[in-house]
XYZ file of C-alpha atoms in Angstrom:
772
model
C 165.385 60.883 -80.435
C 167.827 63.555 -80.135
C 171.421 64.675 -81.113
C 171.278 64.976 -84.765
C 174.158 65.286 -86.908
C 175.016 67.304 -90.153
C 177.589 66.941 -92.468
C 177.898 69.209 -95.969
C 177.103 71.917 -97.343
C 173.437 70.763 -98.181
C 170.923 72.674 -100.589
C 166.743 72.620 -102.146
C 166.280 73.437 -98.597
C 168.690 71.312 -97.406
C 171.190 69.939 -95.261
C 169.690 66.641 -95.138
C 172.558 64.455 -93.561
C 170.450 64.741 -89.933
C 166.931 64.362 -90.864
C 164.495 61.854 -89.866
C 163.237 61.027 -93.453
C 161.030 58.425 -94.290
C 162.229 55.762 -96.790
C 161.766 55.703 -100.153
C 162.085 52.138 -100.586
C 158.866 50.947 -98.666
C 156.154 52.538 -101.274
C 156.439 48.980 -103.367
C 156.818 46.941 -100.164
C 153.613 48.622 -98.619
C 151.752 47.552 -101.657
C 153.002 44.344 -102.001
C 154.868 44.307 -105.044
C 158.529 43.825 -103.963
C 160.595 41.566 -105.482
C 162.263 38.910 -104.014
C 164.294 35.753 -105.423
C 160.925 33.565 -105.185
C 159.016 36.256 -107.507
C 161.584 35.856 -110.604
C 159.691 33.264 -113.509
C 161.928 32.411 -115.803
C 160.597 30.058 -118.709
C 161.545 26.780 -118.289
C 162.123 26.747 -114.362
C 163.039 23.658 -113.029
C 163.099 23.073 -108.586
C 165.689 21.666 -106.695
C 165.106 19.711 -103.328
C 167.823 18.680 -100.941
C 168.256 15.689 -99.285
C 169.384 15.696 -96.209
C 170.879 13.882 -93.107
C 168.729 12.637 -90.260
C 171.731 11.684 -87.829
C 174.062 13.865 -86.206
C 176.907 11.620 -87.233
C 176.534 8.946 -89.639
C 178.758 7.021 -92.753
C 177.278 6.841 -96.042
C 177.455 3.480 -96.705
C 175.152 3.350 -99.930
C 172.719 5.524 -101.814
C 170.109 3.861 -104.265
C 168.898 6.558 -106.516
C 166.931 4.486 -109.296
C 163.464 4.916 -108.624
C 164.099 8.734 -107.961
C 165.105 9.162 -111.452
C 162.517 6.776 -112.679
C 159.869 9.111 -111.885
C 158.385 11.193 -114.690
C 159.484 14.554 -114.876
C 162.926 13.917 -112.399
C 165.650 15.807 -114.571
C 168.408 15.080 -112.591
C 169.601 13.154 -109.314
C 172.878 13.739 -107.872
C 175.050 12.903 -104.927
C 178.350 13.733 -103.327
C 179.843 11.338 -106.027
C 178.807 13.511 -108.321
C 180.093 17.045 -107.421
C 183.861 15.635 -105.795
C 185.022 17.788 -108.488
C 183.633 21.484 -107.408
C 185.708 23.184 -105.145
C 185.133 23.308 -101.917
C 183.738 26.287 -99.716
C 185.716 28.286 -97.764
C 185.760 30.709 -95.002
C 188.612 33.150 -94.091
C 190.572 33.175 -90.994
C 191.456 35.682 -88.446
C 192.894 33.258 -86.237
C 196.414 32.213 -86.949
C 197.086 28.593 -88.089
C 193.296 27.941 -88.636
C 192.367 24.073 -89.371
C 189.620 24.301 -92.022
C 187.305 21.129 -92.277
C 186.548 20.280 -95.661
C 182.767 21.364 -96.899
C 181.747 19.891 -99.867
C 178.480 20.869 -101.647
C 177.298 17.225 -100.839
C 178.768 15.442 -97.978
C 180.588 12.263 -99.536
C 180.619 9.448 -97.409
C 179.795 10.633 -94.179
C 177.237 13.318 -92.469
C 178.386 15.252 -90.088
C 175.232 17.067 -88.806
C 171.536 17.076 -88.850
C 170.245 18.559 -91.914
C 173.895 17.938 -93.876
C 173.081 18.011 -97.757
C 173.577 14.167 -98.956
C 172.050 14.394 -101.953
C 169.717 16.556 -104.748
C 167.096 16.359 -106.811
C 165.783 18.495 -109.874
C 162.119 17.916 -111.492
C 159.802 19.931 -113.549
C 157.797 20.823 -110.376
C 159.039 21.538 -106.685
C 156.136 18.643 -105.618
C 157.544 16.064 -108.082
C 161.228 16.756 -107.026
C 159.796 15.927 -103.182
C 158.340 12.985 -104.099
C 161.669 11.571 -105.820
C 163.398 12.702 -103.132
C 161.383 10.362 -100.830
C 162.236 7.395 -103.008
C 166.178 8.319 -102.431
C 167.445 5.056 -100.234
C 170.664 5.488 -98.476
C 172.307 3.122 -95.958
C 173.317 4.981 -92.808
C 175.910 3.837 -90.243
C 175.185 5.894 -86.955
C 178.752 7.584 -85.232
C 178.901 9.282 -82.037
C 177.750 12.504 -82.009
C 179.672 15.290 -80.014
C 177.089 18.259 -79.419
C 179.250 20.408 -76.756
C 182.577 22.230 -77.305
C 183.789 20.240 -74.508
C 183.156 16.980 -75.317
C 184.451 17.600 -79.088
C 188.085 18.743 -77.401
C 188.306 16.289 -74.910
C 191.450 14.238 -75.197
C 188.733 10.878 -75.948
C 187.106 12.461 -78.367
C 186.741 10.779 -81.934
C 188.676 12.886 -84.498
C 185.860 13.909 -87.276
C 188.178 15.529 -89.965
C 191.469 13.838 -90.651
C 193.560 17.086 -91.256
C 192.107 18.152 -88.117
C 193.746 16.912 -85.175
C 191.492 16.813 -81.497
C 188.531 19.153 -83.727
C 190.534 22.212 -83.000
C 189.959 24.611 -85.856
C 191.328 27.421 -83.544
C 192.894 28.657 -80.517
C 194.089 32.048 -79.617
C 195.134 33.781 -76.333
C 194.956 37.051 -75.243
C 197.295 38.413 -72.441
C 198.315 41.898 -71.027
C 199.231 42.492 -67.651
C 200.025 40.856 -64.655
C 196.673 38.501 -64.261
C 198.210 36.490 -61.106
C 199.230 39.599 -59.097
C 195.894 41.315 -59.965
C 193.785 38.585 -58.502
C 196.446 37.793 -55.937
C 195.683 41.228 -54.286
C 191.882 41.788 -54.961
C 189.537 42.131 -52.307
C 186.991 40.256 -54.283
C 187.153 37.931 -56.937
C 183.800 36.700 -58.812
C 183.330 33.736 -61.287
C 180.821 33.119 -63.579
C 180.122 30.258 -66.373
C 177.576 31.035 -69.038
C 176.226 29.224 -71.707
C 174.367 30.703 -74.631
C 172.274 28.490 -76.627
C 172.267 28.977 -80.679
C 169.472 30.975 -81.924
C 168.457 31.382 -85.551
C 167.998 34.824 -87.348
C 164.408 33.791 -88.625
C 164.329 36.206 -91.413
C 160.736 36.697 -92.966
C 162.442 35.428 -96.330
C 163.926 31.900 -95.733
C 166.975 31.756 -98.111
C 166.255 31.361 -101.938
C 168.116 31.448 -104.979
C 167.254 31.008 -108.663
C 170.167 30.124 -111.043
C 170.534 30.550 -115.596
C 173.100 29.720 -117.942
C 172.712 30.980 -121.088
C 175.123 28.276 -123.164
C 175.214 30.378 -126.197
C 176.971 33.876 -124.140
C 178.556 31.450 -121.781
C 176.822 33.680 -119.204
C 175.939 32.476 -115.710
C 172.764 34.581 -113.610
C 172.238 34.052 -109.579
C 169.504 35.585 -108.196
C 169.777 35.003 -104.224
C 168.601 36.451 -100.865
C 172.086 37.761 -99.732
C 173.687 40.163 -97.829
C 176.913 39.865 -100.225
C 176.591 39.086 -103.840
C 179.907 40.046 -105.188
C 181.290 37.160 -102.607
C 178.843 34.963 -103.462
C 179.823 35.377 -107.356
C 183.922 34.861 -106.304
C 182.779 31.484 -103.846
C 180.517 30.083 -106.688
C 183.024 31.017 -109.716
C 186.020 29.678 -107.113
C 183.757 26.399 -106.829
C 182.909 26.258 -110.294
C 185.477 27.530 -111.816
C 183.718 29.358 -113.863
C 184.934 33.086 -115.346
C 184.013 35.216 -112.855
C 183.680 38.163 -115.062
C 180.415 36.193 -116.895
C 179.252 35.111 -113.862
C 176.260 37.829 -112.604
C 174.668 37.820 -109.409
C 171.508 39.879 -108.346
C 170.184 40.608 -104.937
C 166.965 41.524 -105.598
C 164.490 42.485 -102.463
C 165.955 40.816 -99.357
C 163.714 39.935 -96.410
C 166.279 40.161 -93.966
C 169.823 38.596 -93.338
C 171.096 39.831 -89.922
C 174.436 38.310 -90.644
C 173.369 34.734 -91.768
C 173.044 35.918 -95.675
C 176.085 37.234 -95.605
C 178.511 34.240 -96.892
C 177.610 31.258 -99.615
C 176.176 28.123 -99.065
C 176.324 24.871 -100.594
C 172.206 25.461 -102.257
C 173.807 28.391 -104.261
C 176.428 26.762 -105.759
C 174.805 23.393 -106.454
C 171.548 25.405 -108.574
C 174.142 27.418 -110.027
C 175.910 24.166 -111.269
C 172.788 22.079 -112.175
C 171.561 25.374 -114.102
C 174.703 24.906 -116.427
C 174.281 21.079 -116.571
C 170.748 21.361 -117.105
C 170.966 24.333 -119.995
C 167.867 24.976 -117.748
C 166.804 27.561 -114.800
C 167.327 25.865 -111.194
C 165.222 27.343 -108.314
C 165.771 26.510 -104.712
C 163.843 28.290 -102.011
C 164.175 26.604 -98.507
C 160.937 25.734 -96.651
C 160.813 27.615 -92.971
C 161.891 23.997 -91.267
C 164.967 24.081 -93.600
C 166.066 27.413 -92.566
C 165.989 26.940 -88.811
C 168.042 24.107 -89.373
C 170.657 24.595 -92.022
C 170.815 28.602 -92.415
C 173.401 28.799 -89.694
C 172.728 29.595 -86.172
C 174.118 32.628 -84.219
C 175.717 32.359 -80.802
C 176.281 29.325 -78.884
C 179.215 29.925 -76.928
C 180.233 28.845 -73.748
C 182.316 31.072 -71.682
C 184.071 31.367 -68.140
C 185.104 34.369 -66.572
C 186.585 35.851 -63.508
C 186.805 39.342 -62.504
C 189.148 40.363 -59.583
C 188.264 43.945 -58.040
C 189.963 46.175 -55.216
C 188.361 47.527 -52.349
C 187.225 50.256 -54.049
C 185.464 48.452 -57.049
C 187.872 49.071 -59.553
C 189.032 46.460 -61.882
C 192.441 44.811 -61.370
C 192.277 41.782 -63.934
C 190.094 39.912 -66.076
C 190.512 36.109 -66.688
C 187.897 34.041 -68.968
C 188.058 30.688 -71.440
C 185.701 30.781 -74.144
C 184.607 27.490 -76.396
C 182.530 27.746 -79.331
C 180.937 25.124 -81.337
C 181.430 25.317 -85.102
C 179.161 22.740 -85.816
C 181.294 20.087 -88.936
C 182.988 23.425 -91.018
C 183.530 26.974 -90.183
C 181.554 28.965 -91.480
C 183.115 32.551 -89.797
C 185.300 32.893 -87.131
C 184.429 36.354 -86.367
C 182.413 34.982 -83.225
C 184.857 33.959 -80.955
C 187.169 36.733 -81.735
C 184.742 39.207 -81.029
C 183.822 37.182 -78.038
C 187.170 37.598 -76.567
C 188.175 41.087 -77.925
C 185.237 43.074 -76.703
C 185.093 41.731 -73.064
C 186.714 44.668 -71.853
C 183.857 46.387 -72.742
C 183.499 49.916 -71.699
C 185.786 49.873 -68.912
C 189.334 50.342 -68.017
C 191.241 46.579 -67.232
C 194.605 46.570 -67.011
C 195.401 43.074 -67.326
C 193.215 39.838 -69.296
C 194.242 36.601 -69.758
C 191.222 35.104 -72.340
C 192.022 32.158 -73.913
C 189.433 31.351 -77.140
C 189.298 28.183 -79.383
C 186.434 26.642 -81.831
C 185.867 23.387 -81.926
C 184.185 21.125 -84.689
C 181.343 19.472 -83.699
C 178.359 17.540 -85.132
C 175.759 20.187 -84.897
C 174.242 22.563 -87.492
C 176.975 25.032 -88.407
C 176.900 28.251 -86.867
C 178.119 31.820 -87.853
C 177.785 35.668 -88.029
C 174.156 36.416 -86.572
C 173.465 40.548 -85.576
C 176.611 41.090 -83.434
C 178.584 38.138 -84.027
C 180.474 37.737 -80.682
C 179.934 41.077 -79.697
C 177.023 40.459 -77.321
C 178.401 37.751 -75.843
C 181.202 39.545 -74.763
C 179.559 42.296 -73.473
C 177.388 39.931 -71.626
C 180.314 38.049 -69.978
C 181.708 41.012 -68.621
C 178.403 43.006 -67.540
C 177.173 39.633 -65.411
C 180.462 39.933 -63.866
C 180.111 43.603 -63.276
C 176.648 42.665 -61.448
C 178.605 39.940 -59.502
C 181.316 42.053 -58.339
C 179.376 44.972 -57.421
C 176.919 42.509 -54.773
C 180.029 40.705 -53.696
C 181.084 44.619 -52.532
C 177.989 45.752 -51.103
C 178.286 48.395 -54.046
C 175.541 49.587 -55.814
C 175.799 47.966 -59.629
C 175.468 51.770 -61.033
C 178.267 52.717 -58.872
C 180.716 49.586 -59.823
C 180.451 50.815 -63.492
C 180.760 54.709 -62.705
C 184.099 53.727 -61.115
C 185.468 51.704 -64.201
C 184.739 53.804 -67.294
C 187.219 54.605 -69.533
C 187.425 58.488 -68.920
C 186.206 61.032 -71.992
C 190.309 62.961 -72.292
C 191.641 59.123 -72.766
C 190.432 58.585 -76.086
C 191.917 57.060 -78.526
C 192.267 54.569 -75.941
C 193.858 50.946 -76.378
C 192.604 48.230 -74.404
C 194.083 45.354 -72.788
C 193.196 43.084 -75.850
C 194.451 45.212 -78.475
C 191.529 47.090 -79.806
C 191.576 50.823 -80.442
C 188.538 52.862 -79.692
C 188.645 55.879 -81.296
C 185.891 58.203 -79.734
C 183.346 57.807 -76.688
C 182.219 59.434 -73.045
C 180.674 56.307 -71.836
C 179.932 58.494 -68.433
C 177.406 60.913 -70.361
C 175.392 58.505 -71.878
C 175.548 56.419 -68.369
C 174.243 59.500 -66.486
C 171.986 60.106 -69.160
C 170.148 57.129 -69.338
C 170.017 56.562 -65.295
C 168.286 60.286 -65.367
C 166.106 59.238 -68.401
C 164.851 56.329 -65.975
C 165.009 58.128 -63.044
C 166.973 55.372 -61.524
C 166.719 56.318 -57.314
C 163.279 56.608 -57.809
C 163.049 52.833 -59.065
C 165.303 51.598 -56.599
C 162.542 53.118 -54.005
C 159.819 51.494 -55.726
C 161.242 48.410 -55.923
C 161.786 48.668 -52.256
C 158.179 49.200 -51.851
C 157.419 46.699 -54.182
C 158.809 44.214 -52.457
C 157.892 45.055 -48.900
C 154.245 44.503 -50.665
C 155.612 40.868 -52.199
C 156.461 41.486 -55.781
C 159.043 40.252 -57.307
C 161.014 43.277 -58.948
C 164.242 43.710 -60.692
C 166.572 46.110 -62.135
C 169.424 45.636 -64.060
C 171.857 47.584 -66.135
C 174.258 47.622 -69.370
C 177.332 49.526 -70.309
C 178.048 48.710 -74.004
C 180.897 49.049 -76.640
C 179.611 48.018 -80.708
C 182.927 47.598 -82.825
C 181.728 48.226 -86.658
C 183.000 49.421 -89.976
C 185.735 46.818 -90.301
C 187.194 46.407 -93.840
C 186.153 48.613 -97.249
C 183.367 49.717 -99.247
C 182.836 51.478 -102.703
C 180.895 53.355 -104.588
C 179.883 55.523 -108.095
C 178.239 59.266 -108.281
C 177.597 59.880 -111.753
C 175.501 63.151 -113.139
C 173.278 62.232 -115.768
C 172.834 64.855 -118.705
C 169.250 66.229 -117.135
C 170.917 67.170 -113.811
C 170.140 64.176 -112.319
C 171.967 61.709 -110.102
C 172.824 58.212 -110.412
C 174.622 55.872 -107.391
C 176.036 52.682 -107.636
C 176.902 51.126 -104.474
C 178.487 48.065 -103.508
C 177.038 47.616 -100.177
C 173.749 45.536 -100.459
C 171.136 46.413 -98.285
C 168.336 43.914 -96.844
C 166.234 46.286 -95.197
C 168.343 48.916 -93.654
C 167.160 51.649 -96.215
C 170.039 52.454 -97.890
C 168.720 54.118 -101.419
C 166.922 56.821 -98.715
C 170.514 57.262 -96.525
C 172.773 57.630 -99.758
C 170.635 59.843 -101.281
C 170.721 62.412 -98.225
C 174.469 62.044 -98.003
C 174.895 62.560 -101.674
C 172.291 65.476 -102.174
C 174.390 67.080 -99.061
C 177.550 66.815 -100.794
C 176.406 68.514 -104.391
C 173.547 70.520 -103.097
C 170.531 68.467 -104.585
C 167.499 67.635 -103.466
C 167.753 63.702 -102.827
C 164.572 62.940 -105.266
C 166.931 63.386 -108.057
C 169.410 61.134 -106.575
C 168.451 57.456 -107.835
C 170.273 54.716 -105.763
C 171.139 51.310 -107.447
C 172.477 48.132 -105.575
C 172.417 44.579 -105.095
C 173.276 43.504 -109.168
C 177.390 42.896 -109.774
C 176.947 43.772 -113.159
C 177.783 47.681 -113.715
C 178.615 48.105 -109.864
C 182.183 48.474 -108.127
C 183.225 45.801 -106.543
C 181.423 45.415 -103.076
C 181.749 43.804 -99.743
C 178.504 43.669 -98.517
C 176.245 44.385 -95.709
C 176.814 43.464 -92.147
C 178.668 44.536 -89.057
C 177.179 47.326 -88.801
C 179.734 48.984 -91.432
C 177.617 50.182 -94.118
C 177.173 54.084 -93.386
C 180.706 54.593 -92.561
C 182.058 53.151 -95.232
C 179.572 52.746 -98.150
C 178.364 56.317 -97.215
C 181.998 57.408 -96.543
C 183.170 56.171 -100.670
C 180.111 58.295 -101.921
C 180.966 61.192 -99.816
C 184.400 60.810 -101.508
C 183.453 59.807 -104.750
C 180.083 63.016 -104.749
C 183.004 65.258 -103.474
C 185.348 64.429 -106.396
C 182.279 64.728 -109.091
C 181.574 68.481 -106.983
C 185.271 69.540 -107.550
C 185.132 68.775 -111.596
C 182.174 70.725 -111.839
C 182.916 73.655 -110.131
C 186.191 73.494 -112.551
C 183.316 72.925 -115.376
C 181.179 75.860 -113.829
C 184.551 78.446 -113.639
C 185.029 78.030 -117.569
C 181.393 78.327 -118.252
C 180.885 81.463 -115.844
C 184.500 83.051 -117.013
C 185.502 82.903 -113.543
C 188.238 81.245 -111.493
C 187.453 77.994 -109.691
C 188.018 79.941 -106.485
C 185.367 82.574 -107.292
C 182.891 79.843 -107.977
C 181.018 78.098 -105.121
C 177.982 75.365 -104.566
C 175.250 76.790 -104.288
C 171.468 75.470 -104.513
C 171.355 73.088 -107.352
C 174.634 74.367 -108.887
C 177.119 76.753 -108.848
C 177.260 80.737 -108.654
C 179.895 83.312 -108.500
C 180.525 84.342 -105.058
C 179.280 87.612 -104.252
C 176.706 87.703 -107.852
C 173.787 85.530 -107.043
C 172.836 86.586 -110.656
C 175.643 84.645 -112.215
C 174.941 81.325 -111.628
C 175.160 77.846 -113.660
C 172.844 74.610 -112.839
C 174.076 71.179 -113.169
C 172.312 70.000 -115.907
C 173.983 72.694 -117.321
C 177.258 71.674 -116.095
C 176.693 67.814 -117.011
C 175.415 68.826 -120.116
C 178.588 70.434 -121.014
C 180.726 67.298 -119.464
C 179.340 64.788 -121.610
C 179.811 66.859 -124.774
C 183.343 67.826 -123.966
C 183.323 71.369 -123.830
C 184.162 73.999 -120.795
C 186.684 71.344 -119.371
C 189.664 72.566 -117.434
C 193.051 71.454 -119.136
C 193.650 67.881 -117.755
C 189.943 66.928 -117.290
C 188.476 64.585 -119.427
C 184.610 64.048 -120.305
C 181.966 62.896 -118.370
C 181.020 63.790 -114.781
C 181.556 60.532 -112.504
C 183.515 59.041 -109.808
C 184.245 56.057 -108.557
C 185.631 55.284 -104.836
C 187.094 52.408 -102.704
C 187.225 53.332 -99.143
C 188.754 51.715 -96.513
C 188.456 52.993 -92.900
C 191.722 53.249 -90.831
C 190.645 50.906 -88.122
C 186.728 50.614 -86.749
C 184.223 52.610 -85.184
C 183.384 52.194 -81.524
C 179.729 52.790 -80.860
C 178.774 52.761 -77.366
C 175.662 53.385 -74.732
C 173.391 52.382 -71.885
C 170.502 50.391 -71.185
C 168.185 50.041 -68.112
C 165.454 47.547 -67.854
C 163.209 46.535 -65.491
C 161.298 43.267 -65.101
C 158.441 41.699 -62.640
C 158.586 38.052 -61.879
C 154.898 36.311 -61.648
C 155.442 34.450 -58.398
C 152.847 31.773 -59.045
C 154.080 30.991 -62.741
C 157.943 32.448 -63.344
C 157.014 34.496 -66.283
C 159.247 37.277 -66.365
C 157.693 40.747 -67.775
C 159.191 43.517 -69.402
C 158.435 46.664 -67.380
C 160.685 49.634 -68.909
C 163.602 49.709 -71.145
C 165.505 52.895 -71.325
C 167.941 53.418 -73.827
C 170.855 56.031 -74.375
C 172.806 54.893 -77.702
C 175.700 56.828 -78.931
C 176.249 56.155 -83.051
C 178.101 59.336 -83.998
C 176.462 61.603 -86.368
C 173.237 60.182 -87.632
C 172.371 60.715 -90.992
C 168.846 59.717 -90.929
C 167.339 59.932 -87.560
C 163.936 57.897 -87.733
C 166.130 54.629 -89.574
C 168.511 54.515 -86.395
C 165.006 54.630 -84.481
C 163.963 51.338 -86.700
C 167.408 49.539 -86.123
C 167.467 50.404 -82.565
C 163.810 48.946 -82.176
C 164.213 46.333 -84.506
C 167.872 45.067 -82.344
C 166.031 45.587 -79.402
C 163.466 42.887 -80.241
C 166.036 40.364 -81.197
C 168.021 41.117 -78.075
C 164.841 40.823 -75.521
C 163.925 37.716 -77.786
C 167.234 36.027 -76.968
C 167.489 37.049 -73.116
C 163.315 35.193 -72.608
C 162.548 33.342 -75.399
C 164.306 32.003 -78.196
C 167.075 29.211 -78.376
C 168.086 26.133 -80.652
C 168.123 23.134 -78.010
C 169.635 19.472 -79.025
C 169.176 16.171 -77.956
C 172.134 14.360 -76.353
C 171.950 12.445 -79.908
C 172.554 15.685 -81.614
C 169.106 15.523 -83.089
C 167.400 19.394 -82.722
C 164.541 20.052 -81.151
C 163.467 22.988 -82.207
C 162.738 23.082 -86.167
C 159.722 24.681 -86.395
C 158.293 28.119 -85.348
C 156.160 25.293 -83.212
C 158.958 24.954 -81.075
C 161.646 27.991 -81.654
C 159.344 30.919 -79.787
C 160.343 34.404 -81.099
C 158.673 37.465 -79.603
C 155.231 38.674 -80.542
C 154.427 42.646 -80.247
C 152.644 42.128 -77.326
C 155.566 40.675 -75.577
C 157.580 43.821 -75.711
C 157.152 47.101 -74.109
C 157.660 50.264 -76.484
C 161.590 51.312 -75.465
C 162.369 54.904 -74.507
C 165.536 55.901 -76.860
C 167.723 58.994 -76.447
C 171.276 59.332 -78.157
C 174.320 61.209 -77.383
C 176.530 62.122 -80.395
C 180.321 61.909 -80.110
C 181.431 61.418 -83.663
C 184.232 58.885 -84.943
C 187.306 60.235 -86.857
C 187.785 57.371 -89.048
C 185.007 58.436 -92.051
C 184.326 61.722 -93.786
C 180.923 61.386 -91.882
C 181.550 60.938 -88.373
C 179.224 58.025 -88.140
C 179.669 54.436 -86.373
C 177.565 51.435 -86.333
C 173.560 50.949 -85.020
C 172.975 48.083 -85.999
C 174.170 45.086 -83.648
C 173.350 47.463 -80.739
C 170.186 45.974 -79.138
C 171.289 42.771 -79.331
C 174.423 43.621 -77.287
C 172.986 45.889 -74.682
C 169.654 44.644 -74.146
C 170.446 41.139 -73.169
C 172.733 41.960 -70.248
C 170.228 44.561 -68.869
C 167.550 41.888 -68.838
C 169.344 39.263 -67.169
C 170.789 41.594 -65.010
C 167.243 42.519 -63.784
C 165.958 39.259 -63.309
C 168.870 38.241 -61.440
C 168.629 41.211 -59.163
C 164.623 40.443 -58.811
C 165.737 36.382 -57.660
C 168.630 37.395 -55.481
C 166.404 37.320 -52.396
C 166.180 33.790 -53.208
C 169.827 33.320 -53.683
C 169.947 33.384 -57.334
C 173.308 34.468 -59.224
C 172.801 33.308 -62.431
C 170.139 32.238 -65.243
C 171.507 31.225 -69.140
C 169.147 32.719 -71.590
C 166.320 32.078 -72.544
C 164.743 33.102 -69.166
C 162.034 31.000 -69.610
C 159.023 30.528 -66.936
C 160.360 27.288 -65.955
C 163.720 28.203 -65.132
C 162.378 30.756 -62.921
C 159.923 28.923 -61.419
C 162.276 26.439 -60.519
C 164.449 29.253 -58.352
C 161.192 30.493 -56.665
C 160.676 26.971 -55.668
C 164.002 25.961 -54.627
C 165.477 28.914 -53.087
C 168.634 28.928 -55.613
């Protein structure tokens, strides 16, 4: 990869920002001595087992727990009636007039999805808890299921929640320009319906929690596999009515999250409550089956889009309707929000009319998963662009070139109200096509087709909003000259310990090895927002740049006092400061720190100490972008799709650590390709999940995916000190449209105009047999 950025002054052979450094976090993980939630061993630990609904929608007419309570080793059996006093879980509302469905800690009287938690057992061992759960007798009265959002929003649909008329959680419309006129005067108008099945994150480590209550100290500690420890702390405190300052949440090593571990679940609150009630530690570790079923699913939206273009292929108007299945309660509204607002993509779209609605359904809940609506919005516009190109007889590359936002138009406000900070979409697009040798690919495709092969080429030009909200960071010099960094962000595989050390090392002109990064513990850390939405480097990194700058400036004032020079005459040097033009007159950071903590050599107005904590909130999001080119070959006899080349140029602004950026791109590429070709949560008509194990839910393997050919361009953001943009969602946004466009291109001679993901061999075989 190329396009390395740089920032800061550097030192000890710096600058460090822009270097492809290996992760310092990896040694314990590679040696097998990582420390995950299940590795935390406490004396007297008990084990929680959750009893779940086998029905998609049913009334609970009776629960008999007597036999379970009588089993030796059982400490507690609780039902919805026992936890009525606990506060319900709530989600943020980005849409006006959002109707929040009740979200009790245990279902009370009715279960709204397969897997809904209806009772729980705590026992001395996990095996006893499971045995006791089988003795709980529950009487059910099944009710009509509503699997699809359109079914739930139908006028005849039964109401799931009394406070939510029509099962409508929210509805919002984006309207700009004269859409009817855009379609009336169009040379061509294309229409497409896309149904994306829900998918699972399949993190290596399923969700897990361990809670301990210390009665004498009145302190509650929760270890949890989470992306947002402070959010977990706040939600548990609110639900239990517990003093938040006496509640500590620790995220040890976290084996993947991808967004699904970014919010609070019932089990975390339940374990904490039971730990307080029993005065013993309570542990719950999800099975893989539980994780596939009740850890919220991603995607799942249904979208209908129409695109109007003139005779030259330029976009005149975009119209779309989005319906999103939320499950029985709101886990987060960002998916439909991002779906709608990102739909103009990288193009000049003068008029839009986009309607988005979220429906409560009797399916497991959906929520944020790597991309959280961005992949859906870009998928729909990129498929429409290919349809429009076909309608006009244009090459898919040419229609995109004619519609890109010009490089001199930034910052650019889209028709959905988003303001893109910076970009050069044509440059990344042309670089990707040159790297792929696109004209040669088309010639080779024609020759292959003449020989009977079924091949296709697909393109995707995409944008990626990221870095919304705020984050915190603190930087402290110790007396010995080492540096302690505490970040509010909480990584789950991103390499923050490495990246943050590079950032701080440049600002302070020290070697990254002297910088220790602490995270994931609400005790002793500044309040943090969490790690999701490709936000951490821009926001947490931005906070650390500012905190380190405060420390550097104070250190400069102390150094000036020690060197008997004016602060303006003292400059940062490797490992400390020196008098400008006099290298021999220098002072090291350890000497400065020692003076700061002894309270000597302080400038007027300065207090002792050498640290700073900063909260950083960007003025707005950053907007990454890029282009992906994919080639496929289809087996005529089986319909199996084989990926050929995946050529991809991404622009994420300044790259702090290109090696870790490359790792992010590889990971999201695998997940994006998995969605396109393999993955999907399937339901039957009764709402039963048909893919609740890895025997049925397909994930990509290493030999399914060719090595991607990666390159970068660099367009700095103006919205954070580092000029960085997000990169974590990129593959989930870029790769699926490129692959699907390639498959549809391959099947065009059979009259195929669209296939929904995942594009299985069966779907393709049917096209080949039926001719469309």
